[in-house]
Amino acid sequence: MKNKITTLILAVCTLLSVSDCSDYLDVNKNVDAPDYIAAYLYLPGILSTAQYAYYDIRPLGPMTQMMGTSDYTTAAQYGYALTDSGTQMWYSVYWQMGVNLENMIKQAIGDEAWTLAGIGLAFKAWGWDQLTKYHGELPMVDAFVPGLLQHRYDYQDAIYEQIREWATEAIHYLEMDDHFGYGTTLVDGDLMYGGDKTRWIKFAHGVIVRNLASLTNKSDFASKYANDLIAHAALAPQNINDDATVKTLGGGSSVPFSMYNCFWGTARANLTNTYWQHDFAVQTFTGTIPQYNQETMRKIRVVPDPETGRAPNPYYPFELLPKQIICDTAFSLPGHFDPRVVLKLASEDDPYYANIANADSVKRRRYYGSSYNSAAGPIGTATNFFGRKVVSSPANDGIGHWLYRDNAPYVLMTAAEMKFCLAEAYYKTGRTADAFAAWKEGVALDMQFTDKYIYPGSFRDGFVGGGLPGGDKITKALYATLSNEYLNGPFVGALPLSEFTLSHIMLQKFVALYPWGAGEVWVDLRKHHYDIVYSGDYPSLNNGWSLTQVNMKWDTDPTKVYKGFYLWPAMVENRESRYDVRNEGSPGYRYRPRYNSEYMWNLPSLKQLKPIPGDADNYQCSIPWFAYPNGYPF
């Protein structure tokens, strides 16, 4: 008689497309639930938790000015929040991966299934790296100790070191000769690399690169961390085939579980008209970062032509910075237009896909950015991510486009990102020529990454008899042509080394990580302290901000990294609000931990944290260790 089995095992069988699960069912003595699960059966369920990193992009998108939102408005203002919302990776690492992942690793080691053990440790390192960068201090040593009712917090410096140890241990196991008989279980159950251990080794090296890349502003980065980052970057993902992506099945409404579809696809309707491309993102992608009058703090408006009296173009109402970083508006010239904008952002132009092979038409589309919490931006109203102002749906947009598609994978890491991390390390250690070369590789790799997921739409004559709409508004052939022009043009291939700056590295990284890598972009913004003007080691009240205003570098300041980026209370035009009074003037530096686990059950441990206790009104403003140039200030 077969025992009852949990939904988890049924779901695993479905994910693995196993035709006969009978041999997996007779595994336990408990008639209500399994008391033993073979290690490899954990794997697909654990890897599928990668999607929860996308859940947390809902608050991260606004905090990085990748997205505006009418949903996570508190996060958009770096504000006070006691909630379970926006803490999905916390839930994933501690609960959904949790003991399942611990069991998988332990059982795999016991079975001498070294590849599976290495995969588990690499993925564990990735999850904890994501989590500590988002929340700061975490219960780590006490995390899975049975019987504890309270869990002590570990400080981030110890967590960082442990993450690198897990990743190193993963590499050790993955490099061992593996004689365990997996059959097809690894190929079927490994939703990321199909059991390819060589790529898992690269991924583990990549986790270490990411971990170290957050430390580039540490005073001891050059002496303590830089060489390790450079060494691991040489062993990390090198091409788009190494990119870490977790497969989704897609299928829209026809699949038994909606989670078979990508979180950003039309079937799950998460990118409805409550999320939009932020005006900073649009200005960066389109080369339209404006100039400000530093006395009035207003944008400088284009005046009518004195000879003709002609009014300025409403799409270009402001004077633009003379030196844009990504591209500029002279797109009639080869190499001045970055075609990634067509895939990563959205435009209402060409709704019937009539001109997706026409370069002039594609270059002249209009992209509008939102404010923090409204679709209304500085020059127009932003669309949703499917290129319309109405709510997206399969009826309107088919299965979606690019990474906003039902069957698009979840992206965890790319080779392009590794090159930008390497370029920053070289730059911070004075090896500018090496940084320049790595940076160019990174831009080229992101061009290829973006191309890989193009899903061209086709002409729909008013949708009458034409089937469902949807897809990308560019052909692969045109994208390839425009990509080659861009890579050989003035913003990449022909950029003089003498004009190369840190801004080129970090803003190209912003574009490459848009929007799937919002977590790493928030790391970069915080380690550079949002380009705030301050003296000493780090900003503070009355040294970087007051209770009402954050003092930020002007774009003309050569030390400003993120040109065009201004925080919510910078008091420049379109940034004239204030943070919640509980922030005491400070931008947020961490997201609070999950309310139901920590503030309900673990509050005594939170209260012990320094320098700001976890129960304080401004705990979200506590600067994480990676952003201090030295150690903790206590």
Coordinates of C-alpha atoms in Angstrom, one line a residue, residues 21-572:
C21 CA 6.8 8.1 -9.5
S22 CA 6.0 4.8 -7.8
D23 CA 9.6 4.2 -6.8
Y24 CA 9.7 7.6 -5.0
L25 CA 6.5 6.9 -3.0
D26 CA 7.5 3.9 -0.9
V27 CA 10.1 5.8 1.1
N28 CA 8.6 6.3 4.5
K29 CA 6.9 4.7 7.5
N30 CA 4.8 7.7 8.4
V31 CA 1.4 7.3 6.7
D32 CA 0.7 11.1 6.7
A33 CA 4.0 12.5 5.4
P34 CA 7.4 11.3 4.3
D35 CA 10.1 10.9 6.9
Y36 CA 12.8 10.5 4.3
I37 CA 13.3 12.1 0.9
A38 CA 16.1 11.2 -1.4
A39 CA 18.5 14.1 -1.6
Y40 CA 18.1 14.8 -5.4
L41 CA 14.3 15.1 -4.9
Y42 CA 14.9 18.4 -3.0
L43 CA 16.8 20.0 -5.8
P44 CA 14.1 21.3 -8.3
G45 CA 12.0 22.7 -5.5
I46 CA 15.0 24.4 -3.9
L47 CA 16.2 26.0 -7.2
S48 CA 12.7 27.2 -8.0
T49 CA 12.8 29.4 -4.9
A50 CA 15.1 31.7 -7.0
Q51 CA 11.9 33.4 -8.2
Y52 CA 11.5 34.9 -4.7
A53 CA 14.4 37.2 -5.5
Y54 CA 12.1 38.7 -8.1
Y55 CA 9.3 39.1 -5.5
D56 CA 11.7 41.4 -3.5
I57 CA 12.4 43.5 -6.6
R58 CA 9.0 45.1 -5.9
P59 CA 10.6 47.2 -3.1
L60 CA 14.1 47.1 -4.6
G61 CA 13.0 48.5 -8.0
P62 CA 11.9 51.8 -6.5
M63 CA 14.8 52.0 -4.1
T64 CA 17.2 51.8 -7.0
Q65 CA 15.1 54.1 -9.2
M66 CA 14.7 51.3 -11.7
M67 CA 11.0 51.4 -11.1
G68 CA 8.3 53.6 -9.8
T69 CA 5.3 52.0 -8.0
S70 CA 2.0 52.8 -6.4
D71 CA 2.3 49.6 -4.5
Y72 CA 5.5 49.6 -2.4
T73 CA 5.4 53.3 -1.8
T74 CA 7.0 53.1 1.7
A75 CA 10.0 51.3 0.2
A76 CA 10.2 53.9 -2.6
Q77 CA 10.7 56.5 0.2
Y78 CA 13.3 54.3 2.0
G79 CA 10.8 54.4 4.9
Y80 CA 9.7 52.7 8.0
A81 CA 8.0 49.3 7.5
L82 CA 7.0 46.5 9.8
T83 CA 5.7 44.0 7.4
D84 CA 6.1 40.6 5.8
S85 CA 5.8 42.3 2.4
G86 CA 9.1 42.7 0.6
T87 CA 10.8 40.0 2.8
Q88 CA 10.3 37.1 0.5
M89 CA 14.0 36.1 0.3
W90 CA 13.9 36.0 4.2
Y91 CA 11.1 33.5 3.9
S92 CA 12.8 31.6 1.2
V93 CA 16.3 31.3 2.8
Y94 CA 14.9 30.4 6.3
W95 CA 11.9 28.4 5.4
Q96 CA 11.5 27.3 1.8
M97 CA 15.2 26.5 1.3
G98 CA 15.7 26.2 5.0
V99 CA 16.0 22.7 6.4
N100 CA 15.2 21.3 3.0
L101 CA 18.5 22.6 1.7
E102 CA 20.4 21.6 4.8
N103 CA 19.0 18.1 4.5
M104 CA 19.9 17.9 0.8
I105 CA 23.5 18.9 1.5
K106 CA 23.9 16.6 4.5
Q107 CA 22.4 13.6 2.7
A108 CA 24.4 14.2 -0.4
I109 CA 27.7 14.3 1.6
G110 CA 26.6 11.1 3.3
D111 CA 25.9 9.5 0.0
E112 CA 29.2 10.8 -1.4
A113 CA 27.1 12.6 -4.1
W114 CA 29.7 15.3 -4.4
T115 CA 28.2 17.2 -7.3
L116 CA 24.8 17.5 -5.6
A117 CA 26.5 18.6 -2.3
G118 CA 28.4 21.2 -4.2
I119 CA 25.3 22.5 -6.0
G120 CA 23.6 22.8 -2.7
L121 CA 26.4 24.7 -1.0
A122 CA 26.8 27.0 -4.0
F123 CA 23.1 27.8 -4.0
K124 CA 23.1 28.3 -0.2
A125 CA 26.0 30.8 -0.6
W126 CA 24.0 32.7 -3.2
G127 CA 20.9 32.9 -1.1
W128 CA 22.7 34.1 2.0
D129 CA 24.7 36.6 0.0
Q130 CA 21.4 38.0 -1.3
L131 CA 19.8 38.1 2.1
T132 CA 22.6 39.8 4.1
K133 CA 23.0 42.5 1.5
Y134 CA 19.3 43.2 1.7
H135 CA 18.7 43.0 5.5
G136 CA 22.2 43.4 7.0
E137 CA 22.6 41.3 10.2
L138 CA 21.0 37.9 10.3
P139 CA 20.6 34.9 12.6
M140 CA 23.2 32.5 11.0
V141 CA 24.8 30.3 13.6
D142 CA 21.5 29.8 15.4
A143 CA 19.4 29.6 12.1
F144 CA 18.6 25.9 12.1
V145 CA 19.3 24.8 15.7
P146 CA 16.4 22.6 16.8
G147 CA 14.3 23.7 19.7
L148 CA 15.4 27.4 19.9
L149 CA 12.7 29.9 20.5
Q150 CA 15.0 32.9 20.0
H151 CA 17.9 33.1 17.5
R152 CA 20.9 35.4 18.1
Y153 CA 22.0 37.6 15.3
D154 CA 25.4 37.4 13.6
Y155 CA 27.1 40.6 12.3
Q156 CA 27.6 41.0 8.6
D157 CA 31.4 40.7 8.6
A158 CA 31.1 37.2 10.0
I159 CA 28.2 36.3 7.6
Y160 CA 30.3 37.6 4.6
E161 CA 33.2 35.3 5.5
Q162 CA 30.9 32.3 6.0
I163 CA 29.3 32.9 2.6
R164 CA 32.8 32.7 0.9
E165 CA 33.6 29.6 2.9
W166 CA 30.4 27.9 1.7
A167 CA 31.2 28.9 -1.9
T168 CA 34.7 27.6 -1.5
E169 CA 33.5 24.3 0.0
A170 CA 31.0 24.0 -3.0
I171 CA 33.9 24.4 -5.4
H172 CA 35.8 21.7 -3.5
Y173 CA 33.0 19.2 -3.8
L174 CA 32.2 20.0 -7.4
E175 CA 35.9 19.4 -8.3
M176 CA 35.9 16.0 -6.7
D177 CA 35.5 12.8 -8.8
D178 CA 31.8 11.9 -8.4
H179 CA 31.0 8.1 -8.6
F180 CA 27.4 8.5 -7.4
G181 CA 24.8 7.0 -9.8
Y182 CA 22.5 9.9 -10.5
G183 CA 20.9 8.5 -13.7
T184 CA 18.9 11.3 -15.2
T185 CA 18.0 12.9 -11.9
L186 CA 20.6 15.7 -12.1
V187 CA 19.9 16.5 -15.7
D188 CA 16.1 16.7 -15.0
G189 CA 16.2 18.2 -11.6
D190 CA 18.9 20.9 -12.0
L191 CA 16.7 23.7 -13.4
M192 CA 19.7 25.9 -13.8
Y193 CA 22.6 24.1 -15.4
G194 CA 21.2 20.6 -16.1
G195 CA 23.8 18.9 -14.0
D196 CA 26.8 20.6 -15.7
K197 CA 29.2 20.8 -12.8
T198 CA 31.7 23.0 -14.7
R199 CA 29.2 25.8 -14.9
W200 CA 28.2 25.3 -11.2
I201 CA 31.9 25.8 -10.3
K202 CA 31.9 29.0 -12.3
F203 CA 28.7 30.1 -10.5
A204 CA 30.3 29.4 -7.1
H205 CA 33.3 31.6 -8.1
G206 CA 30.8 34.2 -9.2
V207 CA 29.1 34.3 -5.8
I208 CA 32.5 35.1 -4.3
V209 CA 33.1 37.8 -6.9
R210 CA 29.7 39.4 -6.0
N211 CA 30.4 39.1 -2.3
L212 CA 33.8 40.9 -2.7
A213 CA 32.5 43.5 -5.2
S214 CA 30.4 45.0 -2.5
L215 CA 33.6 45.8 -0.5
T216 CA 35.3 48.0 -3.1
N217 CA 35.0 51.1 -1.0
K218 CA 36.5 49.5 2.1
S219 CA 39.8 51.2 3.1
D220 CA 41.5 47.8 2.9
F221 CA 39.9 46.6 -0.3
A222 CA 43.1 46.9 -2.4
S223 CA 45.3 45.0 0.2
K224 CA 42.7 42.5 1.5
Y225 CA 40.1 41.7 -1.1
A226 CA 41.0 43.0 -4.6
N227 CA 43.4 40.1 -5.6
D228 CA 40.9 37.5 -4.5
L229 CA 38.1 39.2 -6.5
I230 CA 40.3 39.3 -9.6
A231 CA 41.4 35.7 -9.2
H232 CA 37.8 34.4 -8.8
A233 CA 36.5 36.6 -11.7
A234 CA 38.9 34.7 -14.0
L235 CA 37.0 31.5 -12.9
A236 CA 33.5 32.9 -12.8
P237 CA 31.0 32.9 -15.7
Q238 CA 32.8 34.1 -18.9
N239 CA 30.1 34.0 -21.6
I240 CA 26.3 34.0 -21.9
N241 CA 26.2 30.1 -21.8
D242 CA 27.5 30.4 -18.2
D243 CA 24.8 32.8 -17.1
A244 CA 22.9 31.5 -14.1
T245 CA 19.2 31.3 -15.0
V246 CA 16.5 29.1 -13.6
K247 CA 14.1 27.7 -16.1
T248 CA 10.4 28.3 -16.1
L249 CA 7.8 26.2 -18.0
G250 CA 5.4 28.9 -19.0
G251 CA 2.1 27.9 -20.4
G252 CA -0.2 30.7 -19.2
S253 CA -3.5 29.7 -17.8
S254 CA -3.2 26.1 -19.1
V255 CA -0.7 24.9 -16.4
P256 CA -1.9 23.5 -13.1
F257 CA 0.1 26.0 -11.0
S258 CA 0.4 29.7 -11.9
M259 CA 4.0 29.6 -10.5
Y260 CA 5.0 27.6 -13.6
N261 CA 4.9 31.0 -15.3
C262 CA 7.5 33.6 -14.8
F263 CA 6.7 36.1 -12.0
W264 CA 6.9 38.9 -14.6
G265 CA 4.8 37.3 -17.3
T266 CA 1.3 38.4 -18.3
A267 CA -0.3 35.3 -16.8
R268 CA 0.6 36.2 -13.3
A269 CA -0.2 39.9 -13.8
N270 CA 2.5 41.2 -11.3
L271 CA 3.8 43.9 -13.7
T272 CA 0.4 45.5 -14.1
N273 CA -0.1 49.3 -14.1
T274 CA 1.3 49.6 -10.6
Y275 CA 4.9 49.4 -11.7
W276 CA 6.6 51.6 -14.2
Q277 CA 10.0 52.5 -15.5
H278 CA 11.5 55.2 -13.3
D279 CA 12.5 58.6 -14.9
F280 CA 16.1 58.0 -13.8
A281 CA 16.2 54.7 -15.6
V282 CA 14.7 56.3 -18.8
Q283 CA 17.1 59.2 -18.7
T284 CA 20.1 56.8 -18.3
F285 CA 19.0 54.4 -21.1
T286 CA 18.1 57.2 -23.6
G287 CA 21.0 59.6 -22.9
T288 CA 18.6 62.4 -21.6
I289 CA 20.1 63.2 -18.2
P290 CA 19.2 66.9 -17.7
Q291 CA 21.2 69.8 -16.5
Y292 CA 20.3 71.7 -13.3
N293 CA 20.7 75.3 -12.3
Q294 CA 22.6 74.9 -9.1
E295 CA 21.3 78.1 -7.6
T296 CA 17.6 77.5 -8.3
M297 CA 17.9 73.7 -8.2
R298 CA 15.6 73.6 -11.2
K299 CA 16.2 71.9 -14.5
I300 CA 17.4 74.2 -17.2
R301 CA 14.7 74.5 -19.8
V302 CA 15.3 74.8 -23.5
V303 CA 14.2 78.2 -24.7
P304 CA 12.4 78.8 -28.0
D305 CA 14.6 79.3 -31.0
P306 CA 15.3 83.1 -31.2
E307 CA 15.2 83.3 -35.0
T308 CA 12.1 81.1 -35.7
G309 CA 10.4 81.3 -32.4
R310 CA 9.9 77.6 -32.6
A311 CA 9.0 76.0 -29.3
P312 CA 11.3 73.2 -28.0
N313 CA 10.5 69.6 -28.6
P314 CA 8.2 68.5 -25.8
Y315 CA 10.1 65.3 -25.5
Y316 CA 13.4 67.2 -24.9
P317 CA 12.2 70.2 -22.8
F318 CA 15.4 70.4 -20.8
E319 CA 19.0 71.1 -21.5
L320 CA 21.0 67.8 -21.3
L321 CA 24.3 67.1 -19.8
P322 CA 27.0 67.6 -22.5
K323 CA 28.5 64.2 -21.6
Q324 CA 26.0 61.4 -21.3
I325 CA 27.4 58.0 -20.2
I326 CA 25.3 55.4 -22.0
C327 CA 24.2 57.1 -25.3
D328 CA 22.9 60.5 -26.5
T329 CA 20.1 61.8 -28.7
A330 CA 22.2 62.1 -31.9
F331 CA 20.8 58.7 -32.9
S332 CA 21.0 59.5 -36.6
L333 CA 24.7 58.9 -36.3
P334 CA 25.9 55.2 -36.0
G335 CA 26.6 54.1 -32.5
H336 CA 24.8 56.8 -30.6
F337 CA 21.7 54.7 -30.0
D338 CA 21.7 51.8 -27.5
P339 CA 19.3 49.1 -28.7
R340 CA 18.9 47.5 -25.3
V341 CA 16.4 50.2 -24.4
V342 CA 13.9 48.6 -26.8
L343 CA 13.9 45.4 -24.8
K344 CA 14.4 46.5 -21.2
L345 CA 12.1 49.5 -21.3
A346 CA 8.7 50.0 -22.9
S347 CA 7.1 52.4 -25.3
E348 CA 3.6 52.8 -26.6
D349 CA 4.9 53.6 -30.1
D350 CA 4.3 51.0 -32.8
P351 CA 1.6 49.1 -31.0
Y352 CA 0.9 46.8 -34.0
Y353 CA 4.6 45.8 -34.6
A354 CA 4.5 47.3 -38.0
N355 CA 8.0 48.8 -38.0
I356 CA 10.1 46.5 -35.8
A357 CA 12.6 46.0 -38.6
N358 CA 12.9 49.7 -39.4
A359 CA 15.9 51.3 -37.8
D360 CA 14.6 54.9 -38.1
S361 CA 11.3 54.0 -36.5
V362 CA 12.9 52.0 -33.7
K363 CA 15.3 54.8 -32.8
R364 CA 12.6 57.5 -32.7
R365 CA 10.3 55.8 -30.2
R366 CA 9.5 57.7 -27.0
Y367 CA 10.1 56.4 -23.5
Y368 CA 8.5 58.1 -20.5
G369 CA 9.6 57.6 -17.0
S370 CA 7.5 57.7 -13.8
S371 CA 8.0 59.4 -10.5
Y372 CA 8.6 57.3 -7.3
N373 CA 4.9 56.6 -6.7
S374 CA 3.0 57.8 -9.7
A375 CA 3.1 57.0 -13.4
A376 CA 3.2 60.7 -14.0
G377 CA 6.9 61.7 -14.7
P378 CA 8.7 64.9 -15.5
I379 CA 7.8 64.9 -19.2
G380 CA 4.9 62.5 -19.6
T381 CA 3.1 59.5 -18.2
A382 CA 5.0 56.2 -18.1
T383 CA 3.6 53.0 -19.5
N384 CA 3.6 49.7 -17.7
F385 CA 6.3 47.2 -18.7
F386 CA 4.3 46.0 -21.7
G387 CA 4.0 49.3 -23.4
R388 CA 0.5 50.5 -22.5
K389 CA -1.2 52.5 -19.8
V390 CA -4.0 50.0 -19.3
V391 CA -3.5 46.9 -17.2
S392 CA -1.6 44.3 -19.0
S393 CA -3.2 40.9 -19.7
P394 CA -2.8 37.9 -22.0
A395 CA -5.6 39.4 -24.1
N396 CA -3.6 42.6 -24.5
D397 CA 0.0 41.3 -24.5
G398 CA 0.0 37.6 -25.3
I399 CA 2.7 35.9 -23.2
G400 CA 4.7 39.2 -22.9
H401 CA 8.2 40.0 -24.1
W402 CA 11.8 39.7 -23.2
L403 CA 12.2 38.8 -19.5
Y404 CA 8.6 40.0 -18.9
R405 CA 7.3 36.8 -20.5
D406 CA 5.5 33.7 -19.1
N407 CA 8.3 31.4 -20.1
A408 CA 11.3 33.7 -19.4
P409 CA 13.8 32.3 -17.0
Y410 CA 14.8 33.8 -13.6
V411 CA 18.2 35.5 -14.0
L412 CA 20.5 35.1 -11.0
M413 CA 23.9 36.1 -12.4
T414 CA 25.5 36.9 -15.7
A415 CA 28.9 36.9 -17.2
A416 CA 28.5 40.6 -18.0
E417 CA 28.0 41.4 -14.3
M418 CA 31.2 39.6 -13.5
K419 CA 33.1 41.8 -16.0
F420 CA 31.7 44.9 -14.4
C421 CA 32.7 43.7 -11.0
L422 CA 36.2 43.0 -12.3
A423 CA 36.4 46.4 -14.0
E424 CA 35.5 48.1 -10.8
A425 CA 38.2 46.2 -8.9
Y426 CA 40.8 47.0 -11.5
Y427 CA 39.7 50.7 -11.4
K428 CA 39.8 51.0 -7.6
T429 CA 43.4 49.5 -7.6
G430 CA 44.7 51.9 -10.3
R431 CA 44.8 49.4 -13.2
T432 CA 42.7 51.6 -15.4
A433 CA 43.7 50.0 -18.7
D434 CA 42.7 46.6 -17.4
A435 CA 39.4 48.1 -16.1
F436 CA 38.7 49.6 -19.5
A437 CA 39.2 46.2 -21.3
A438 CA 37.0 44.4 -18.7
W439 CA 34.3 47.1 -19.0
K440 CA 34.2 46.7 -22.8
E441 CA 33.8 43.0 -22.4
G442 CA 30.9 43.6 -20.0
V443 CA 29.0 45.8 -22.3
A444 CA 29.5 43.3 -25.2
L445 CA 28.3 40.4 -23.0
D446 CA 25.2 42.3 -21.9
M447 CA 24.4 43.0 -25.6
Q448 CA 24.5 39.3 -26.2
F449 CA 22.5 38.5 -23.0
T450 CA 19.8 40.9 -24.1
D451 CA 19.7 39.5 -27.6
K452 CA 19.3 35.9 -26.2
Y453 CA 15.8 36.6 -24.9
I454 CA 14.4 38.6 -27.8
Y455 CA 10.9 37.4 -28.7
P456 CA 9.9 39.5 -31.7
G457 CA 6.3 40.4 -32.1
S458 CA 4.6 40.3 -35.5
F459 CA 2.4 42.7 -37.3
R460 CA -1.2 42.7 -36.0
D461 CA -3.6 44.7 -38.1
G462 CA -5.5 46.2 -35.2
F463 CA -5.4 42.6 -33.8
V464 CA -8.4 41.7 -36.0
G465 CA -7.9 38.1 -37.0
G466 CA -4.3 38.4 -36.1
G467 CA -4.2 36.4 -32.9
L468 CA -2.7 37.6 -29.7
P469 CA -0.4 40.6 -29.6
G470 CA 2.8 40.7 -27.6
G471 CA 6.5 40.3 -28.2
D472 CA 9.4 42.6 -28.6
K473 CA 9.3 45.6 -30.9
I474 CA 12.6 44.8 -32.7
T475 CA 13.8 42.0 -34.9
K476 CA 16.9 40.0 -34.0
A477 CA 18.5 41.1 -37.2
L478 CA 18.0 44.8 -36.5
Y479 CA 19.1 44.4 -32.9
A480 CA 22.4 42.8 -34.1
T481 CA 23.0 45.6 -36.5
L482 CA 22.4 48.3 -34.0
S483 CA 24.4 46.4 -31.3
N484 CA 27.5 46.3 -33.5
E485 CA 27.2 50.0 -34.3
Y486 CA 26.9 50.8 -30.6
L487 CA 29.8 48.6 -29.5
N488 CA 32.0 50.2 -32.1
G489 CA 30.7 53.7 -31.5
P490 CA 31.7 56.7 -29.3
F491 CA 30.2 55.3 -26.1
V492 CA 32.1 52.0 -26.0
G493 CA 34.6 51.0 -28.7
A494 CA 35.7 54.5 -29.7
L495 CA 35.6 56.0 -26.1
P496 CA 39.1 57.3 -25.3
L497 CA 40.7 55.7 -22.3
S498 CA 41.4 59.3 -21.0
E499 CA 37.6 59.8 -20.7
F500 CA 36.9 56.5 -19.0
T501 CA 35.5 57.0 -15.5
L502 CA 33.9 55.0 -12.6
S503 CA 30.6 56.3 -13.8
H504 CA 31.0 54.3 -17.1
I505 CA 31.4 51.1 -15.1
M506 CA 28.6 51.6 -12.6
L507 CA 26.0 53.0 -15.1
Q508 CA 26.7 50.3 -17.6
K509 CA 26.3 47.8 -14.8
F510 CA 23.0 49.5 -13.9
V511 CA 21.8 49.0 -17.5
A512 CA 23.1 45.4 -17.6
L513 CA 21.3 44.5 -14.3
Y514 CA 18.0 46.2 -15.2
P515 CA 15.8 45.1 -13.6
W516 CA 16.6 41.6 -12.5
G517 CA 19.7 42.6 -10.6
A518 CA 18.1 45.4 -8.6
G519 CA 19.6 43.9 -5.3
E520 CA 23.1 44.3 -6.5
V521 CA 22.5 47.8 -7.8
W522 CA 21.2 48.8 -4.4
V523 CA 24.4 47.4 -3.0
D524 CA 26.4 49.6 -5.3
L525 CA 24.3 52.7 -4.5
R526 CA 24.8 52.2 -0.8
K527 CA 28.5 51.5 -0.9
H528 CA 28.9 54.8 -2.7
H529 CA 26.5 56.3 -0.2
Y530 CA 24.1 57.4 -2.9
D531 CA 26.5 60.2 -4.0
I532 CA 25.7 62.2 -0.9
V533 CA 28.1 65.1 0.0
Y534 CA 29.6 64.5 3.4
S535 CA 32.9 64.7 5.3
G536 CA 34.7 61.9 7.1
D537 CA 34.1 58.2 6.7
Y538 CA 30.3 58.1 6.1
P539 CA 27.3 60.5 6.1
S540 CA 25.1 61.2 9.1
L541 CA 22.6 63.7 10.4
N542 CA 23.9 67.3 9.7
N543 CA 26.8 65.8 7.7
G544 CA 25.1 64.6 4.5
W545 CA 21.5 65.3 5.4
S546 CA 19.3 67.3 7.7
L547 CA 15.8 66.4 8.9
T548 CA 14.3 67.8 5.7
Q549 CA 16.9 67.5 2.9
V550 CA 19.7 65.2 1.6
N551 CA 22.7 67.0 0.2
M552 CA 23.8 65.4 -3.0
K553 CA 26.6 65.9 -5.5
W554 CA 25.8 67.7 -8.7
D555 CA 26.2 65.8 -11.9
T556 CA 29.0 68.2 -12.9
D557 CA 31.1 66.9 -9.9
P558 CA 33.7 64.5 -11.4
T559 CA 33.4 62.3 -8.3
K560 CA 29.7 61.7 -8.7
V561 CA 29.3 58.2 -9.8
Y562 CA 25.6 57.9 -10.7
K563 CA 25.0 60.9 -13.0
G564 CA 21.3 62.0 -12.9
F565 CA 20.6 60.1 -9.6
Y566 CA 19.0 62.2 -6.9
L567 CA 17.3 60.9 -3.8
W568 CA 13.7 61.7 -2.8
P569 CA 14.5 64.8 -0.6
A570 CA 17.4 66.2 -2.7
M571 CA 15.2 69.2 -3.2
V572 CA 16.0 69.4 -6.9

